[in-house]
Amino acid sequence: MLTLHIIAGSLLLLFGIGALSFAKGKTKHRWSGSLFFLTMLVMAGTAALLNGGATMAMLTFYYGVTAWAVVLRKENTVGIFDILSMCLITYVSISLFYFVSTADIPETFKMILTIHASVAAMSACLDLKMIINGGISGKHRIVRHTWRACYAMLGAVMSFSANTSDSWPDFIDSNALIYLMIGILFYWLLRVLFTGWYHQLTHTLGKSLLVRKFVDARRLLNER
């Protein structure tokens, strides 16, 4: 089980790097993202079995699944999946806050778990807002996909750094990859929200004959 967990975690990091590196919206990016999602399921499942608890595994599972699902669904739509996802992350947030307030653990771990619990609570609020509004569209849809995928990746990076910290050279901070991943997360948030990147992406994709035909086919299907 541990071997499977390590292999899945290693592949997850590899596919995550690929998804971050390849041109967004292109075939390589989509394949890397899908494989990242599949290996994340294996890693989260084996982590739950190895740790004897599923709370942190559910946290990673939630971010990975909601990031992957948002790009598969039509804009401005919600369903039972979104309601169940909101309930799941609400439960995780409450569980983490309760654990932090009652467990006798080092302050560093308390701080990390409190951050995870707070982000989970924020995610539940964003889910509720999306459900009330009947879905999301445009760049906000891409932002939802981006930050959740990056946060799932951050969890894998944190696990990797924690388990390999003794093997890092003294002149390199073992948390360097964590800082880098946090920087990447905020970079993409700012780029999608506050620059013209999203409009450039849609303009570029719109020039593709294959994409145009796919969009037209989907529109005709929806009209029926």
JSON list of C-alpha atoms in Angstrom, two decimals:
[
{"chain": "A", "resi": 1, "resn": "MET", "atom": "CA", "xyz": [0.00, 0.00, 0.00]},
{"chain": "A", "resi": 2, "resn": "LEU", "atom": "CA", "xyz": [2.82, 2.38, 0.89]},
{"chain": "A", "resi": 3, "resn": "THR", "atom": "CA", "xyz": [4.58, 1.62, -2.39]},
{"chain": "A", "resi": 4, "resn": "LEU", "atom": "CA", "xyz": [1.40, 2.37, -4.35]},
{"chain": "A", "resi": 5, "resn": "HIS", "atom": "CA", "xyz": [0.98, 5.62, -2.42]},
{"chain": "A", "resi": 6, "resn": "ILE", "atom": "CA", "xyz": [4.54, 6.72, -3.18]},
{"chain": "A", "resi": 7, "resn": "ILE", "atom": "CA", "xyz": [4.22, 5.84, -6.88]},
{"chain": "A", "resi": 8, "resn": "ALA", "atom": "CA", "xyz": [0.89, 7.68, -7.14]},
{"chain": "A", "resi": 9, "resn": "GLY", "atom": "CA", "xyz": [2.31, 10.71, -5.35]},
{"chain": "A", "resi": 10, "resn": "SER", "atom": "CA", "xyz": [5.35, 10.81, -7.63]},
{"chain": "A", "resi": 11, "resn": "LEU", "atom": "CA", "xyz": [3.20, 10.56, -10.76]},
{"chain": "A", "resi": 12, "resn": "LEU", "atom": "CA", "xyz": [0.85, 13.19, -9.38]},
{"chain": "A", "resi": 13, "resn": "LEU", "atom": "CA", "xyz": [3.73, 15.64, -9.03]},
{"chain": "A", "resi": 14, "resn": "LEU", "atom": "CA", "xyz": [4.93, 14.79, -12.54]},
{"chain": "A", "resi": 15, "resn": "PHE", "atom": "CA", "xyz": [1.50, 15.25, -14.14]},
{"chain": "A", "resi": 16, "resn": "GLY", "atom": "CA", "xyz": [0.87, 18.38, -12.07]},
{"chain": "A", "resi": 17, "resn": "ILE", "atom": "CA", "xyz": [4.08, 19.94, -13.34]},
{"chain": "A", "resi": 18, "resn": "GLY", "atom": "CA", "xyz": [3.01, 19.02, -16.87]},
{"chain": "A", "resi": 19, "resn": "ALA", "atom": "CA", "xyz": [-0.41, 20.63, -16.45]},
{"chain": "A", "resi": 20, "resn": "LEU", "atom": "CA", "xyz": [1.23, 23.80, -15.15]},
{"chain": "A", "resi": 21, "resn": "SER", "atom": "CA", "xyz": [3.83, 23.86, -17.91]},
{"chain": "A", "resi": 22, "resn": "PHE", "atom": "CA", "xyz": [1.87, 23.03, -21.06]},
{"chain": "A", "resi": 23, "resn": "ALA", "atom": "CA", "xyz": [-0.17, 25.64, -22.92]},
{"chain": "A", "resi": 24, "resn": "LYS", "atom": "CA", "xyz": [-3.55, 26.01, -21.25]},
{"chain": "A", "resi": 25, "resn": "GLY", "atom": "CA", "xyz": [-6.49, 24.55, -23.11]},
{"chain": "A", "resi": 26, "resn": "LYS", "atom": "CA", "xyz": [-4.31, 22.43, -25.38]},
{"chain": "A", "resi": 27, "resn": "THR", "atom": "CA", "xyz": [-4.30, 18.64, -25.64]},
{"chain": "A", "resi": 28, "resn": "LYS", "atom": "CA", "xyz": [-1.17, 18.12, -23.51]},
{"chain": "A", "resi": 29, "resn": "HIS", "atom": "CA", "xyz": [-2.58, 20.28, -20.75]},
{"chain": "A", "resi": 30, "resn": "ARG", "atom": "CA", "xyz": [-5.89, 18.41, -20.74]},
{"chain": "A", "resi": 31, "resn": "TRP", "atom": "CA", "xyz": [-4.21, 14.99, -20.72]},
{"chain": "A", "resi": 32, "resn": "SER", "atom": "CA", "xyz": [-1.85, 16.04, -17.93]},
{"chain": "A", "resi": 33, "resn": "GLY", "atom": "CA", "xyz": [-4.76, 17.41, -15.92]},
{"chain": "A", "resi": 34, "resn": "SER", "atom": "CA", "xyz": [-6.81, 14.23, -16.34]},
{"chain": "A", "resi": 35, "resn": "LEU", "atom": "CA", "xyz": [-3.89, 12.01, -15.33]},
{"chain": "A", "resi": 36, "resn": "PHE", "atom": "CA", "xyz": [-3.19, 14.34, -12.40]},
{"chain": "A", "resi": 37, "resn": "PHE", "atom": "CA", "xyz": [-6.79, 13.82, -11.28]},
{"chain": "A", "resi": 38, "resn": "LEU", "atom": "CA", "xyz": [-6.63, 10.02, -11.57]},
{"chain": "A", "resi": 39, "resn": "THR", "atom": "CA", "xyz": [-3.35, 9.70, -9.67]},
{"chain": "A", "resi": 40, "resn": "MET", "atom": "CA", "xyz": [-4.70, 12.09, -7.05]},
{"chain": "A", "resi": 41, "resn": "LEU", "atom": "CA", "xyz": [-7.60, 9.70, -6.42]},
{"chain": "A", "resi": 42, "resn": "VAL", "atom": "CA", "xyz": [-5.16, 6.84, -5.86]},
{"chain": "A", "resi": 43, "resn": "MET", "atom": "CA", "xyz": [-2.90, 8.92, -3.63]},
{"chain": "A", "resi": 44, "resn": "ALA", "atom": "CA", "xyz": [-5.77, 10.25, -1.52]},
{"chain": "A", "resi": 45, "resn": "GLY", "atom": "CA", "xyz": [-7.32, 6.79, -1.18]},
{"chain": "A", "resi": 46, "resn": "THR", "atom": "CA", "xyz": [-4.10, 5.11, -0.11]},
{"chain": "A", "resi": 47, "resn": "ALA", "atom": "CA", "xyz": [-3.31, 8.00, 2.25]},
{"chain": "A", "resi": 48, "resn": "ALA", "atom": "CA", "xyz": [-6.65, 7.51, 4.00]},
{"chain": "A", "resi": 49, "resn": "LEU", "atom": "CA", "xyz": [-5.90, 3.81, 4.50]},
{"chain": "A", "resi": 50, "resn": "LEU", "atom": "CA", "xyz": [-2.33, 4.36, 5.67]},
{"chain": "A", "resi": 51, "resn": "ASN", "atom": "CA", "xyz": [-3.13, 7.21, 8.08]},
{"chain": "A", "resi": 52, "resn": "GLY", "atom": "CA", "xyz": [-6.18, 5.59, 9.61]},
{"chain": "A", "resi": 53, "resn": "GLY", "atom": "CA", "xyz": [-8.24, 8.71, 8.94]},
{"chain": "A", "resi": 54, "resn": "ALA", "atom": "CA", "xyz": [-9.83, 10.23, 5.88]},
{"chain": "A", "resi": 55, "resn": "THR", "atom": "CA", "xyz": [-10.14, 13.94, 6.72]},
{"chain": "A", "resi": 56, "resn": "MET", "atom": "CA", "xyz": [-7.00, 15.18, 4.93]},
{"chain": "A", "resi": 57, "resn": "ALA", "atom": "CA", "xyz": [-7.59, 12.70, 2.10]},
{"chain": "A", "resi": 58, "resn": "MET", "atom": "CA", "xyz": [-11.10, 14.11, 1.65]},
{"chain": "A", "resi": 59, "resn": "LEU", "atom": "CA", "xyz": [-9.62, 17.62, 1.59]},
{"chain": "A", "resi": 60, "resn": "THR", "atom": "CA", "xyz": [-7.30, 16.76, -1.30]},
{"chain": "A", "resi": 61, "resn": "PHE", "atom": "CA", "xyz": [-10.04, 14.74, -3.01]},
{"chain": "A", "resi": 62, "resn": "TYR", "atom": "CA", "xyz": [-12.45, 17.68, -2.84]},
{"chain": "A", "resi": 63, "resn": "TYR", "atom": "CA", "xyz": [-10.09, 20.20, -4.42]},
{"chain": "A", "resi": 64, "resn": "GLY", "atom": "CA", "xyz": [-8.98, 17.83, -7.14]},
{"chain": "A", "resi": 65, "resn": "VAL", "atom": "CA", "xyz": [-12.49, 16.67, -8.06]},
{"chain": "A", "resi": 66, "resn": "THR", "atom": "CA", "xyz": [-14.06, 20.14, -8.06]},
{"chain": "A", "resi": 67, "resn": "ALA", "atom": "CA", "xyz": [-11.18, 21.51, -10.13]},
{"chain": "A", "resi": 68, "resn": "TRP", "atom": "CA", "xyz": [-11.56, 18.73, -12.69]},
{"chain": "A", "resi": 69, "resn": "ALA", "atom": "CA", "xyz": [-15.38, 18.83, -12.76]},
{"chain": "A", "resi": 70, "resn": "VAL", "atom": "CA", "xyz": [-15.69, 22.55, -13.43]},
{"chain": "A", "resi": 71, "resn": "VAL", "atom": "CA", "xyz": [-14.12, 22.27, -16.88]},
{"chain": "A", "resi": 72, "resn": "LEU", "atom": "CA", "xyz": [-16.33, 19.32, -17.85]},
{"chain": "A", "resi": 73, "resn": "ARG", "atom": "CA", "xyz": [-19.63, 21.04, -17.21]},
{"chain": "A", "resi": 74, "resn": "LYS", "atom": "CA", "xyz": [-21.49, 23.77, -19.01]},
{"chain": "A", "resi": 75, "resn": "GLU", "atom": "CA", "xyz": [-21.18, 27.33, -17.76]},
{"chain": "A", "resi": 76, "resn": "ASN", "atom": "CA", "xyz": [-23.84, 28.68, -15.41]},
{"chain": "A", "resi": 77, "resn": "THR", "atom": "CA", "xyz": [-25.07, 25.27, -14.28]},
{"chain": "A", "resi": 78, "resn": "VAL", "atom": "CA", "xyz": [-25.22, 23.60, -10.88]},
{"chain": "A", "resi": 79, "resn": "GLY", "atom": "CA", "xyz": [-26.38, 20.19, -9.73]},
{"chain": "A", "resi": 80, "resn": "ILE", "atom": "CA", "xyz": [-26.42, 17.67, -6.92]},
{"chain": "A", "resi": 81, "resn": "PHE", "atom": "CA", "xyz": [-22.65, 17.23, -7.29]},
{"chain": "A", "resi": 82, "resn": "ASP", "atom": "CA", "xyz": [-22.07, 20.84, -6.22]},
{"chain": "A", "resi": 83, "resn": "ILE", "atom": "CA", "xyz": [-24.34, 20.48, -3.20]},
{"chain": "A", "resi": 84, "resn": "LEU", "atom": "CA", "xyz": [-22.64, 17.27, -2.08]},
{"chain": "A", "resi": 85, "resn": "SER", "atom": "CA", "xyz": [-19.22, 18.84, -2.61]},
{"chain": "A", "resi": 86, "resn": "MET", "atom": "CA", "xyz": [-20.19, 21.81, -0.46]},
{"chain": "A", "resi": 87, "resn": "CYS", "atom": "CA", "xyz": [-21.42, 19.48, 2.29]},
{"chain": "A", "resi": 88, "resn": "LEU", "atom": "CA", "xyz": [-18.19, 17.49, 2.14]},
{"chain": "A", "resi": 89, "resn": "ILE", "atom": "CA", "xyz": [-15.86, 20.46, 2.47]},
{"chain": "A", "resi": 90, "resn": "THR", "atom": "CA", "xyz": [-18.05, 21.95, 5.22]},
{"chain": "A", "resi": 91, "resn": "TYR", "atom": "CA", "xyz": [-17.67, 18.72, 7.19]},
{"chain": "A", "resi": 92, "resn": "VAL", "atom": "CA", "xyz": [-13.91, 18.71, 6.60]},
{"chain": "A", "resi": 93, "resn": "SER", "atom": "CA", "xyz": [-13.60, 22.32, 7.77]},
{"chain": "A", "resi": 94, "resn": "ILE", "atom": "CA", "xyz": [-15.57, 21.69, 10.97]},
{"chain": "A", "resi": 95, "resn": "SER", "atom": "CA", "xyz": [-13.58, 18.50, 11.65]},
{"chain": "A", "resi": 96, "resn": "LEU", "atom": "CA", "xyz": [-10.26, 20.27, 11.27]},
{"chain": "A", "resi": 97, "resn": "PHE", "atom": "CA", "xyz": [-11.27, 23.20, 13.47]},
{"chain": "A", "resi": 98, "resn": "TYR", "atom": "CA", "xyz": [-12.48, 20.76, 16.14]},
{"chain": "A", "resi": 99, "resn": "PHE", "atom": "CA", "xyz": [-9.29, 18.71, 15.94]},
{"chain": "A", "resi": 100, "resn": "VAL", "atom": "CA", "xyz": [-7.09, 21.78, 16.27]},
{"chain": "A", "resi": 101, "resn": "SER", "atom": "CA", "xyz": [-9.04, 22.99, 19.31]},
{"chain": "A", "resi": 102, "resn": "THR", "atom": "CA", "xyz": [-8.90, 19.65, 21.15]},
{"chain": "A", "resi": 103, "resn": "ALA", "atom": "CA", "xyz": [-5.72, 17.83, 20.07]},
{"chain": "A", "resi": 104, "resn": "ASP", "atom": "CA", "xyz": [-2.40, 18.16, 21.86]},
{"chain": "A", "resi": 105, "resn": "ILE", "atom": "CA", "xyz": [-0.14, 18.78, 18.87]},
{"chain": "A", "resi": 106, "resn": "PRO", "atom": "CA", "xyz": [2.77, 21.17, 18.17]},
{"chain": "A", "resi": 107, "resn": "GLU", "atom": "CA", "xyz": [1.91, 24.78, 17.35]},
{"chain": "A", "resi": 108, "resn": "THR", "atom": "CA", "xyz": [3.31, 24.45, 13.83]},
{"chain": "A", "resi": 109, "resn": "PHE", "atom": "CA", "xyz": [0.86, 21.68, 13.00]},
{"chain": "A", "resi": 110, "resn": "LYS", "atom": "CA", "xyz": [-1.95, 23.64, 14.61]},
{"chain": "A", "resi": 111, "resn": "MET", "atom": "CA", "xyz": [-1.17, 26.60, 12.35]},
{"chain": "A", "resi": 112, "resn": "ILE", "atom": "CA", "xyz": [-1.05, 24.43, 9.21]},
{"chain": "A", "resi": 113, "resn": "LEU", "atom": "CA", "xyz": [-4.32, 22.68, 10.02]},
{"chain": "A", "resi": 114, "resn": "THR", "atom": "CA", "xyz": [-5.99, 25.98, 10.92]},
{"chain": "A", "resi": 115, "resn": "ILE", "atom": "CA", "xyz": [-5.02, 27.36, 7.51]},
{"chain": "A", "resi": 116, "resn": "HIS", "atom": "CA", "xyz": [-6.42, 24.27, 5.81]},
{"chain": "A", "resi": 117, "resn": "ALA", "atom": "CA", "xyz": [-9.64, 24.55, 7.85]},
{"chain": "A", "resi": 118, "resn": "SER", "atom": "CA", "xyz": [-9.99, 28.24, 7.00]},
{"chain": "A", "resi": 119, "resn": "VAL", "atom": "CA", "xyz": [-9.45, 27.67, 3.27]},
{"chain": "A", "resi": 120, "resn": "ALA", "atom": "CA", "xyz": [-11.98, 24.83, 3.45]},
{"chain": "A", "resi": 121, "resn": "ALA", "atom": "CA", "xyz": [-14.52, 27.16, 5.08]},
{"chain": "A", "resi": 122, "resn": "MET", "atom": "CA", "xyz": [-13.87, 29.75, 2.36]},
{"chain": "A", "resi": 123, "resn": "SER", "atom": "CA", "xyz": [-14.37, 27.04, -0.28]},
{"chain": "A", "resi": 124, "resn": "ALA", "atom": "CA", "xyz": [-17.72, 26.09, 1.23]},
{"chain": "A", "resi": 125, "resn": "CYS", "atom": "CA", "xyz": [-18.81, 29.74, 1.12]},
{"chain": "A", "resi": 126, "resn": "LEU", "atom": "CA", "xyz": [-17.75, 30.02, -2.53]},
{"chain": "A", "resi": 127, "resn": "ASP", "atom": "CA", "xyz": [-19.65, 26.82, -3.32]},
{"chain": "A", "resi": 128, "resn": "LEU", "atom": "CA", "xyz": [-22.75, 28.22, -1.65]},
{"chain": "A", "resi": 129, "resn": "LYS", "atom": "CA", "xyz": [-22.44, 31.47, -3.60]},
{"chain": "A", "resi": 130, "resn": "MET", "atom": "CA", "xyz": [-22.08, 29.55, -6.86]},
{"chain": "A", "resi": 131, "resn": "ILE", "atom": "CA", "xyz": [-25.15, 27.42, -6.09]},
{"chain": "A", "resi": 132, "resn": "ILE", "atom": "CA", "xyz": [-27.25, 30.47, -5.23]},
{"chain": "A", "resi": 133, "resn": "ASN", "atom": "CA", "xyz": [-26.13, 32.25, -8.41]},
{"chain": "A", "resi": 134, "resn": "GLY", "atom": "CA", "xyz": [-26.87, 29.22, -10.56]},
{"chain": "A", "resi": 135, "resn": "GLY", "atom": "CA", "xyz": [-23.27, 28.57, -11.58]},
{"chain": "A", "resi": 136, "resn": "ILE", "atom": "CA", "xyz": [-20.29, 30.52, -12.85]},
{"chain": "A", "resi": 137, "resn": "SER", "atom": "CA", "xyz": [-18.89, 31.46, -16.25]},
{"chain": "A", "resi": 138, "resn": "GLY", "atom": "CA", "xyz": [-16.02, 33.17, -18.00]},
{"chain": "A", "resi": 139, "resn": "LYS", "atom": "CA", "xyz": [-12.79, 33.86, -16.20]},
{"chain": "A", "resi": 140, "resn": "HIS", "atom": "CA", "xyz": [-14.30, 33.11, -12.79]},
{"chain": "A", "resi": 141, "resn": "ARG", "atom": "CA", "xyz": [-14.89, 29.55, -13.97]},
{"chain": "A", "resi": 142, "resn": "ILE", "atom": "CA", "xyz": [-11.23, 29.29, -14.98]},
{"chain": "A", "resi": 143, "resn": "VAL", "atom": "CA", "xyz": [-10.16, 30.77, -11.64]},
{"chain": "A", "resi": 144, "resn": "ARG", "atom": "CA", "xyz": [-12.20, 28.13, -9.78]},
{"chain": "A", "resi": 145, "resn": "HIS", "atom": "CA", "xyz": [-10.47, 25.41, -11.79]},
{"chain": "A", "resi": 146, "resn": "THR", "atom": "CA", "xyz": [-7.01, 26.94, -11.42]},
{"chain": "A", "resi": 147, "resn": "TRP", "atom": "CA", "xyz": [-6.81, 27.67, -7.73]},
{"chain": "A", "resi": 148, "resn": "ARG", "atom": "CA", "xyz": [-8.38, 24.37, -6.70]},
{"chain": "A", "resi": 149, "resn": "ALA", "atom": "CA", "xyz": [-6.04, 22.37, -8.92]},
{"chain": "A", "resi": 150, "resn": "CYS", "atom": "CA", "xyz": [-3.08, 24.32, -7.56]},
{"chain": "A", "resi": 151, "resn": "TYR", "atom": "CA", "xyz": [-4.25, 23.81, -3.98]},
{"chain": "A", "resi": 152, "resn": "ALA", "atom": "CA", "xyz": [-4.54, 20.06, -4.52]},
{"chain": "A", "resi": 153, "resn": "MET", "atom": "CA", "xyz": [-1.04, 20.16, -5.97]},
{"chain": "A", "resi": 154, "resn": "LEU", "atom": "CA", "xyz": [0.12, 22.16, -2.96]},
{"chain": "A", "resi": 155, "resn": "GLY", "atom": "CA", "xyz": [-1.07, 19.39, -0.65]},
{"chain": "A", "resi": 156, "resn": "ALA", "atom": "CA", "xyz": [1.02, 16.85, -2.57]},
{"chain": "A", "resi": 157, "resn": "VAL", "atom": "CA", "xyz": [4.03, 19.16, -2.49]},
{"chain": "A", "resi": 158, "resn": "MET", "atom": "CA", "xyz": [3.67, 19.67, 1.26]},
{"chain": "A", "resi": 159, "resn": "SER", "atom": "CA", "xyz": [3.55, 15.92, 1.80]},
{"chain": "A", "resi": 160, "resn": "PHE", "atom": "CA", "xyz": [6.60, 15.43, -0.42]},
{"chain": "A", "resi": 161, "resn": "SER", "atom": "CA", "xyz": [8.58, 18.15, 1.39]},
{"chain": "A", "resi": 162, "resn": "ALA", "atom": "CA", "xyz": [7.64, 16.81, 4.83]},
{"chain": "A", "resi": 163, "resn": "ASN", "atom": "CA", "xyz": [8.71, 13.27, 3.99]},
{"chain": "A", "resi": 164, "resn": "THR", "atom": "CA", "xyz": [11.98, 14.26, 2.30]},
{"chain": "A", "resi": 165, "resn": "SER", "atom": "CA", "xyz": [13.08, 17.14, 4.54]},
{"chain": "A", "resi": 166, "resn": "ASP", "atom": "CA", "xyz": [15.96, 15.11, 6.03]},
{"chain": "A", "resi": 167, "resn": "SER", "atom": "CA", "xyz": [17.37, 14.44, 2.57]},
{"chain": "A", "resi": 168, "resn": "TRP", "atom": "CA", "xyz": [17.66, 18.06, 1.42]},
{"chain": "A", "resi": 169, "resn": "PRO", "atom": "CA", "xyz": [21.11, 19.74, 1.38]},
{"chain": "A", "resi": 170, "resn": "ASP", "atom": "CA", "xyz": [21.69, 22.19, 4.21]},
{"chain": "A", "resi": 171, "resn": "PHE", "atom": "CA", "xyz": [21.88, 25.16, 1.83]},
{"chain": "A", "resi": 172, "resn": "ILE", "atom": "CA", "xyz": [18.37, 24.52, 0.46]},
{"chain": "A", "resi": 173, "resn": "ASP", "atom": "CA", "xyz": [15.24, 25.18, 2.52]},
{"chain": "A", "resi": 174, "resn": "SER", "atom": "CA", "xyz": [13.16, 22.01, 2.57]},
{"chain": "A", "resi": 175, "resn": "ASN", "atom": "CA", "xyz": [10.07, 24.21, 2.25]},
{"chain": "A", "resi": 176, "resn": "ALA", "atom": "CA", "xyz": [11.30, 25.81, -0.98]},
{"chain": "A", "resi": 177, "resn": "LEU", "atom": "CA", "xyz": [8.88, 23.82, -3.16]},
{"chain": "A", "resi": 178, "resn": "ILE", "atom": "CA", "xyz": [5.98, 24.79, -0.91]},
{"chain": "A", "resi": 179, "resn": "TYR", "atom": "CA", "xyz": [6.82, 28.49, -1.28]},
{"chain": "A", "resi": 180, "resn": "LEU", "atom": "CA", "xyz": [7.17, 28.02, -5.03]},
{"chain": "A", "resi": 181, "resn": "MET", "atom": "CA", "xyz": [3.78, 26.31, -5.30]},
{"chain": "A", "resi": 182, "resn": "ILE", "atom": "CA", "xyz": [2.09, 29.06, -3.27]},
{"chain": "A", "resi": 183, "resn": "GLY", "atom": "CA", "xyz": [3.70, 31.61, -5.59]},
{"chain": "A", "resi": 184, "resn": "ILE", "atom": "CA", "xyz": [2.42, 29.74, -8.66]},
{"chain": "A", "resi": 185, "resn": "LEU", "atom": "CA", "xyz": [-1.08, 29.60, -7.20]},
{"chain": "A", "resi": 186, "resn": "PHE", "atom": "CA", "xyz": [-1.25, 33.37, -6.65]},
{"chain": "A", "resi": 187, "resn": "TYR", "atom": "CA", "xyz": [0.46, 34.05, -9.99]},
{"chain": "A", "resi": 188, "resn": "TRP", "atom": "CA", "xyz": [-2.32, 32.28, -11.89]},
{"chain": "A", "resi": 189, "resn": "LEU", "atom": "CA", "xyz": [-5.04, 33.85, -9.78]},
{"chain": "A", "resi": 190, "resn": "LEU", "atom": "CA", "xyz": [-3.75, 37.33, -10.53]},
{"chain": "A", "resi": 191, "resn": "ARG", "atom": "CA", "xyz": [-3.06, 36.57, -14.18]},
{"chain": "A", "resi": 192, "resn": "VAL", "atom": "CA", "xyz": [-6.53, 35.21, -14.92]},
{"chain": "A", "resi": 193, "resn": "LEU", "atom": "CA", "xyz": [-8.43, 37.80, -12.90]},
{"chain": "A", "resi": 194, "resn": "PHE", "atom": "CA", "xyz": [-6.52, 41.01, -13.54]},
{"chain": "A", "resi": 195, "resn": "THR", "atom": "CA", "xyz": [-4.87, 40.68, -16.95]},
{"chain": "A", "resi": 196, "resn": "GLY", "atom": "CA", "xyz": [-6.10, 40.07, -20.49]},
{"chain": "A", "resi": 197, "resn": "TRP", "atom": "CA", "xyz": [-4.84, 36.49, -20.47]},
{"chain": "A", "resi": 198, "resn": "TYR", "atom": "CA", "xyz": [-8.31, 34.92, -20.42]},
{"chain": "A", "resi": 199, "resn": "HIS", "atom": "CA", "xyz": [-9.49, 36.96, -23.42]},
{"chain": "A", "resi": 200, "resn": "GLN", "atom": "CA", "xyz": [-6.30, 36.04, -25.29]},
{"chain": "A", "resi": 201, "resn": "LEU", "atom": "CA", "xyz": [-6.93, 32.38, -24.52]},
{"chain": "A", "resi": 202, "resn": "THR", "atom": "CA", "xyz": [-10.52, 32.44, -25.76]},
{"chain": "A", "resi": 203, "resn": "HIS", "atom": "CA", "xyz": [-9.45, 34.38, -28.85]},
{"chain": "A", "resi": 204, "resn": "THR", "atom": "CA", "xyz": [-6.73, 31.83, -29.65]},
{"chain": "A", "resi": 205, "resn": "LEU", "atom": "CA", "xyz": [-9.02, 28.86, -29.09]},
{"chain": "A", "resi": 206, "resn": "GLY", "atom": "CA", "xyz": [-11.67, 30.53, -31.18]},
{"chain": "A", "resi": 207, "resn": "LYS", "atom": "CA", "xyz": [-9.34, 30.40, -34.19]},
{"chain": "A", "resi": 208, "resn": "SER", "atom": "CA", "xyz": [-9.24, 26.63, -34.02]},
{"chain": "A", "resi": 209, "resn": "LEU", "atom": "CA", "xyz": [-11.59, 24.97, -36.54]},
{"chain": "A", "resi": 210, "resn": "LEU", "atom": "CA", "xyz": [-11.88, 21.90, -34.33]},
{"chain": "A", "resi": 211, "resn": "VAL", "atom": "CA", "xyz": [-12.81, 23.94, -31.28]},
{"chain": "A", "resi": 212, "resn": "ARG", "atom": "CA", "xyz": [-15.35, 25.99, -33.25]},
{"chain": "A", "resi": 213, "resn": "LYS", "atom": "CA", "xyz": [-17.01, 22.82, -34.50]},
{"chain": "A", "resi": 214, "resn": "PHE", "atom": "CA", "xyz": [-17.08, 21.41, -30.97]},
{"chain": "A", "resi": 215, "resn": "VAL", "atom": "CA", "xyz": [-18.64, 24.60, -29.60]},
{"chain": "A", "resi": 216, "resn": "ASP", "atom": "CA", "xyz": [-21.23, 24.68, -32.41]},
{"chain": "A", "resi": 217, "resn": "ALA", "atom": "CA", "xyz": [-22.11, 21.02, -31.82]},
{"chain": "A", "resi": 218, "resn": "ARG", "atom": "CA", "xyz": [-22.51, 21.59, -28.10]},
{"chain": "A", "resi": 219, "resn": "ARG", "atom": "CA", "xyz": [-24.70, 24.64, -28.74]},
{"chain": "A", "resi": 220, "resn": "LEU", "atom": "CA", "xyz": [-26.97, 22.66, -31.08]},
{"chain": "A", "resi": 221, "resn": "LEU", "atom": "CA", "xyz": [-27.21, 19.85, -28.53]},
{"chain": "A", "resi": 222, "resn": "ASN", "atom": "CA", "xyz": [-28.21, 22.30, -25.80]},
{"chain": "A", "resi": 223, "resn": "GLU", "atom": "CA", "xyz": [-30.87, 23.84, -28.04]},
{"chain": "A", "resi": 224, "resn": "ARG", "atom": "CA", "xyz": [-32.48, 20.44, -28.46]}
]
